[in-house]
Amino acid sequence: ARGGRDAPSGAAPAPRQASGGAGVPGVRHIIAVASGKGGVGKSTTAANIALAFRAQGLRVGLMDADVYGPSVPTLFGLHEKPEVEGKMMKPLEAHGLKIMSIGFLVEAGTAMIWRGPMVMSALTQMLTEVSWGELDVLVVDMPPGTGDAQLTMAQRVKLSGAVIVSTPQDLALADARRGVAMFERVDVPILGIVENMSYYCCPNCGHRAEVFGHGGARAEAALMKTPFLGEIPLAMEIRATSDAGAPIVAQEPKSEHAKAYGRIAAQVWSRLTSGAPGRAAPRIVIER
Ligand code: ADP
């Protein structure tokens, strides 16, 4: 039964999907997890949010479109090649997620030069030539940055919304701002901003250090009138579980960190199903 999946907002209409591109039959929502630049923890966040959706009873796919540095194979310890049935590739499975990564298809360590159109066609193939089956949500780990390739993707894929990941320091936030602007240009609603590596809590003495400053993303979100989804600390366990092939939400589902990802996922899902995603382009109303 699918009854519980719509809770708490019932059978509300799905938000507007303004981008006109490739959708996937059977997939209710495709969301992008994006960042203005690399290294801010976008893939880690995408994987843990996907796992948190799963823990909340949703049917979830994770598509690693980060062609410049696919990390999903490492995050989930998956290194086999997907099976091919007819024209379709079967996604791999781990912790209840259906997973596809460009890293399953390209030998590790191969230097690839991706031009914009190649990124687009790889992405389209991963969307339409993979047997995703019935999914409530497909989380797409986007390539970092806001160049042409990303813009085209945001435009051509039927996205229900985008989650922007940033670290708190100004330079990363300037990039995050560009990310928000890019999605808005192509009319993709911003579901919210996550502040990753928000602070560091010393496991020995409990001292909290704000390595990159703290709260920058929350302030930036307020400025941009975009929802702030939450803070994830810089934590050894988050890095270690990811490197070990079972991200923290799978490995330690009851931990504080897993709960933080759970709260973010719940907010994203309620925005997706309430028909009121974070910040959408204004609607023009003609009064008679
Ligand atoms: P991106 O996708 O933005 O390039 P990754 O998710 O690959 O970034 O993260 C970069 C590195 O930082 C990885 O080694 C990852 O394990 C680590 N990392 C990400 N988020 C955290 C966090 N909250 N705490 C500790 N390490 C983190």
XYZ file of C-alpha atoms and ligand atoms in Angstrom:
315
model
C 0.000 0.000 0.000
C 1.147 3.504 -0.703
C -1.100 5.125 1.866
C 1.542 6.130 4.378
C 3.807 7.660 1.820
C 1.818 10.791 1.400
C 1.635 11.553 5.097
C 1.236 14.068 6.509
C -0.165 16.067 3.649
C -2.484 13.534 2.016
C -2.949 13.340 -1.703
C -1.897 16.894 -2.383
C -0.987 17.676 -5.958
C 2.644 17.415 -6.930
C 4.378 20.749 -7.312
C 4.645 22.312 -10.682
C 7.362 20.786 -12.830
C 8.360 23.603 -15.039
C 11.361 22.061 -16.736
C 10.203 20.357 -19.851
C 12.728 17.553 -20.279
C 13.142 13.859 -19.714
C 11.044 12.371 -16.974
C 11.037 8.713 -16.038
C 7.834 6.656 -16.196
C 6.995 5.290 -12.742
C 9.114 7.886 -10.920
C 7.066 10.426 -8.998
C 9.713 12.977 -8.154
C 13.211 13.614 -9.405
C 15.200 15.923 -7.151
C 18.668 17.324 -7.740
C 21.245 17.618 -4.981
C 23.618 20.297 -6.179
C 26.437 22.545 -5.037
C 28.148 25.571 -6.469
C 31.520 23.841 -6.215
C 33.112 20.482 -5.450
C 34.210 19.182 -2.084
C 31.415 20.620 0.049
C 29.888 17.209 0.755
C 27.213 17.133 -1.938
C 27.542 13.381 -2.613
C 27.643 12.514 1.085
C 24.507 14.581 1.624
C 22.729 13.099 -1.415
C 23.458 9.534 -0.268
C 22.350 10.139 3.318
C 19.189 11.990 2.297
C 18.334 9.112 -0.070
C 18.847 6.632 2.792
C 16.747 8.796 5.102
C 13.897 8.801 2.562
C 14.168 5.008 2.481
C 14.076 4.826 6.291
C 10.861 6.838 6.117
C 9.277 4.126 3.974
C 9.695 5.633 0.511
C 10.865 3.797 -2.590
C 14.088 5.514 -3.514
C 16.619 5.627 -6.316
C 19.994 7.344 -6.243
C 21.542 8.431 -9.499
C 25.119 9.596 -9.473
C 25.401 12.149 -12.260
C 28.632 13.599 -10.875
C 30.557 12.654 -13.977
C 33.668 14.571 -12.890
C 34.075 12.593 -9.686
C 31.510 9.843 -9.152
C 31.632 8.948 -5.446
C 28.580 6.731 -5.158
C 30.546 3.503 -5.923
C 32.802 4.255 -2.924
C 29.979 5.484 -0.696
C 28.114 2.199 -1.176
C 31.058 -0.145 -1.763
C 29.625 -1.095 -5.158
C 32.032 -1.952 -7.900
C 30.297 -4.446 -10.159
C 28.972 -3.649 -13.604
C 25.188 -3.364 -13.932
C 23.430 -6.174 -15.808
C 21.891 -5.351 -19.140
C 18.468 -6.667 -20.127
C 17.562 -5.817 -23.690
C 18.167 -2.084 -23.987
C 17.880 -1.424 -20.272
C 20.485 -1.476 -17.524
C 19.483 -2.816 -14.122
C 20.382 -0.506 -11.255
C 22.502 -2.013 -8.468
C 20.933 -2.232 -5.022
C 22.269 -1.402 -1.566
C 20.488 -0.679 1.736
C 17.153 -0.741 -0.067
C 18.154 1.890 -2.647
C 18.312 1.416 -6.406
C 21.586 2.907 -7.484
C 23.174 3.886 -10.769
C 26.463 5.699 -11.183
C 28.528 6.788 -14.101
C 31.325 5.225 -12.034
C 29.836 1.736 -12.653
C 30.315 2.262 -16.367
C 33.701 3.960 -16.572
C 36.869 2.275 -15.269
C 38.052 3.829 -11.985
C 40.943 6.197 -12.503
C 40.168 6.789 -16.181
C 40.632 10.409 -17.102
C 37.527 11.492 -18.954
C 36.978 14.847 -20.509
C 33.297 15.649 -20.406
C 31.948 18.246 -22.737
C 28.499 19.688 -22.069
C 26.598 17.593 -24.637
C 28.294 14.389 -23.396
C 27.213 15.113 -19.838
C 23.680 15.614 -21.041
C 23.548 12.423 -23.054
C 25.098 10.347 -20.232
C 22.513 11.752 -17.864
C 19.618 11.151 -20.226
C 20.763 7.547 -20.654
C 21.024 7.010 -16.920
C 17.490 8.306 -16.580
C 15.781 6.603 -19.473
C 17.804 3.444 -20.118
C 17.876 2.196 -16.541
C 15.006 0.079 -15.221
C 14.262 2.221 -12.162
C 10.827 0.687 -11.698
C 8.321 2.404 -9.447
C 9.945 5.050 -7.265
C 8.591 7.751 -5.007
C 11.752 9.752 -5.394
C 14.905 9.630 -7.470
C 17.749 11.605 -5.908
C 20.235 12.898 -8.478
C 23.747 13.697 -7.273
C 24.575 16.465 -9.751
C 27.999 17.434 -11.049
C 29.280 20.401 -9.002
C 29.224 23.895 -10.406
C 26.910 26.079 -12.373
C 28.324 25.875 -15.877
C 26.581 25.085 -19.121
C 26.406 21.342 -18.520
C 24.601 21.829 -15.215
C 22.290 24.439 -16.637
C 21.295 22.194 -19.532
C 20.652 19.341 -17.134
C 18.531 21.457 -14.858
C 16.606 22.527 -17.914
C 16.174 19.212 -19.659
C 15.400 16.879 -16.768
C 11.952 17.014 -15.225
C 13.009 18.103 -11.769
C 10.534 18.540 -8.919
C 13.097 20.638 -7.100
C 16.690 21.138 -6.022
C 18.515 20.902 -2.701
C 21.645 23.062 -2.510
C 24.526 21.947 -0.296
C 27.042 24.492 0.967
C 29.669 24.870 3.644
C 29.300 27.984 5.824
C 32.172 30.146 4.584
C 31.529 33.110 2.315
C 33.302 31.732 -0.717
C 31.251 28.553 -0.768
C 28.095 30.563 -0.156
C 28.793 32.765 -3.151
C 28.884 29.569 -5.203
C 25.699 28.306 -3.573
C 24.010 31.590 -4.503
C 24.959 30.953 -8.135
C 23.453 27.465 -7.798
C 20.163 28.880 -6.541
C 20.139 31.455 -9.336
C 20.819 28.778 -11.938
C 17.849 26.626 -10.908
C 15.610 29.646 -10.703
C 16.561 30.657 -14.215
C 15.145 27.394 -15.492
C 12.177 27.542 -13.140
C 13.147 24.615 -10.899
C 11.908 25.235 -7.336
C 14.590 25.400 -4.651
C 13.593 22.942 -1.923
C 16.158 24.432 0.430
C 19.769 24.810 1.497
C 21.766 22.440 3.723
C 24.770 23.711 5.682
C 27.320 20.900 5.671
C 30.472 20.873 7.826
C 28.588 23.408 9.904
C 30.731 22.977 13.032
C 33.081 20.445 14.588
C 32.387 18.804 17.907
C 35.526 17.354 19.480
C 34.738 13.713 20.341
C 37.170 13.855 23.296
C 36.260 17.039 25.122
C 32.947 18.004 23.520
C 34.285 21.436 22.524
C 32.469 22.854 19.550
C 34.677 24.568 16.960
C 33.232 26.532 14.096
C 35.905 25.628 11.590
C 34.421 27.415 8.586
C 32.349 29.917 10.516
C 28.829 28.803 11.275
C 25.325 29.790 10.332
C 26.326 31.355 7.015
C 23.976 29.158 5.003
C 21.038 29.874 7.293
C 21.632 33.615 6.918
C 22.096 33.264 3.178
C 18.895 31.224 2.879
C 16.988 33.933 4.731
C 18.449 36.564 2.407
C 17.422 34.571 -0.633
C 14.011 33.769 0.896
C 14.833 30.099 0.475
C 14.078 27.417 3.089
C 16.962 26.446 5.364
C 16.857 22.672 5.740
C 19.385 22.124 8.500
C 22.987 21.785 9.632
C 25.218 18.749 9.410
C 28.388 18.935 11.538
C 31.866 18.080 10.356
C 32.128 14.652 11.944
C 34.661 11.879 11.741
C 31.881 9.235 11.759
C 30.251 10.782 8.685
C 33.513 10.598 6.735
C 34.518 7.174 8.062
C 31.167 5.469 7.382
C 31.130 6.896 3.866
C 34.621 5.631 3.162
C 33.634 2.223 4.535
C 30.823 1.826 2.003
C 27.797 2.326 4.287
C 26.921 6.002 4.863
C 25.993 6.956 8.411
C 22.205 6.770 7.950
C 22.607 3.102 6.935
C 25.386 2.269 9.373
C 24.164 4.072 12.498
C 20.487 4.856 11.880
C 19.863 5.868 15.496
C 22.773 8.317 15.730
C 22.269 12.078 16.075
C 23.765 12.578 12.618
C 21.334 10.118 11.038
C 18.476 11.950 12.770
C 19.706 15.253 11.326
C 19.592 13.789 7.812
C 16.160 12.362 8.630
C 14.840 15.807 9.541
C 16.168 17.236 6.284
C 14.595 14.421 4.237
C 11.240 14.833 6.003
C 11.179 18.541 5.203
C 12.077 17.915 1.568
C 9.372 15.267 1.237
C 6.727 17.445 2.813
C 7.613 20.275 0.399
C 7.429 17.862 -2.533
C 4.022 16.559 -1.546
C 2.462 19.758 -0.245
C 2.672 21.412 -3.620
C 4.471 24.293 -1.958
C 8.167 23.882 -2.629
C 10.549 26.384 -1.166
C 10.954 29.290 -3.463
C 9.376 29.218 -6.875
C 9.213 31.864 -9.523
C 6.364 34.300 -8.956
C 3.110 33.508 -10.698
C 1.539 36.129 -12.829
C -2.118 36.586 -12.014
C -4.274 38.589 -14.370
C -7.105 40.291 -12.517
C -10.258 41.080 -14.371
P 31.314 16.638 -3.034
O 30.308 15.671 -3.570
O 30.721 17.982 -2.732
O 32.554 16.743 -3.855
P 31.823 14.651 -0.973
O 30.467 14.266 -0.491
O 32.528 13.719 -1.896
O 31.789 16.129 -1.601
O 32.695 14.951 0.320
C 34.059 15.314 0.265
C 34.781 14.691 1.449
O 34.295 15.248 2.656
C 34.569 13.184 1.575
O 35.750 12.596 2.040
C 33.467 13.062 2.613
O 33.528 11.837 3.343
C 33.768 14.233 3.516
N 32.579 14.791 4.156
C 31.441 15.239 3.579
N 30.578 15.703 4.503
C 31.179 15.518 5.702
C 30.804 15.792 7.078
N 29.645 16.356 7.361
N 31.684 15.434 8.043
C 32.882 14.883 7.729
N 33.296 14.614 6.494
C 32.460 14.928 5.492
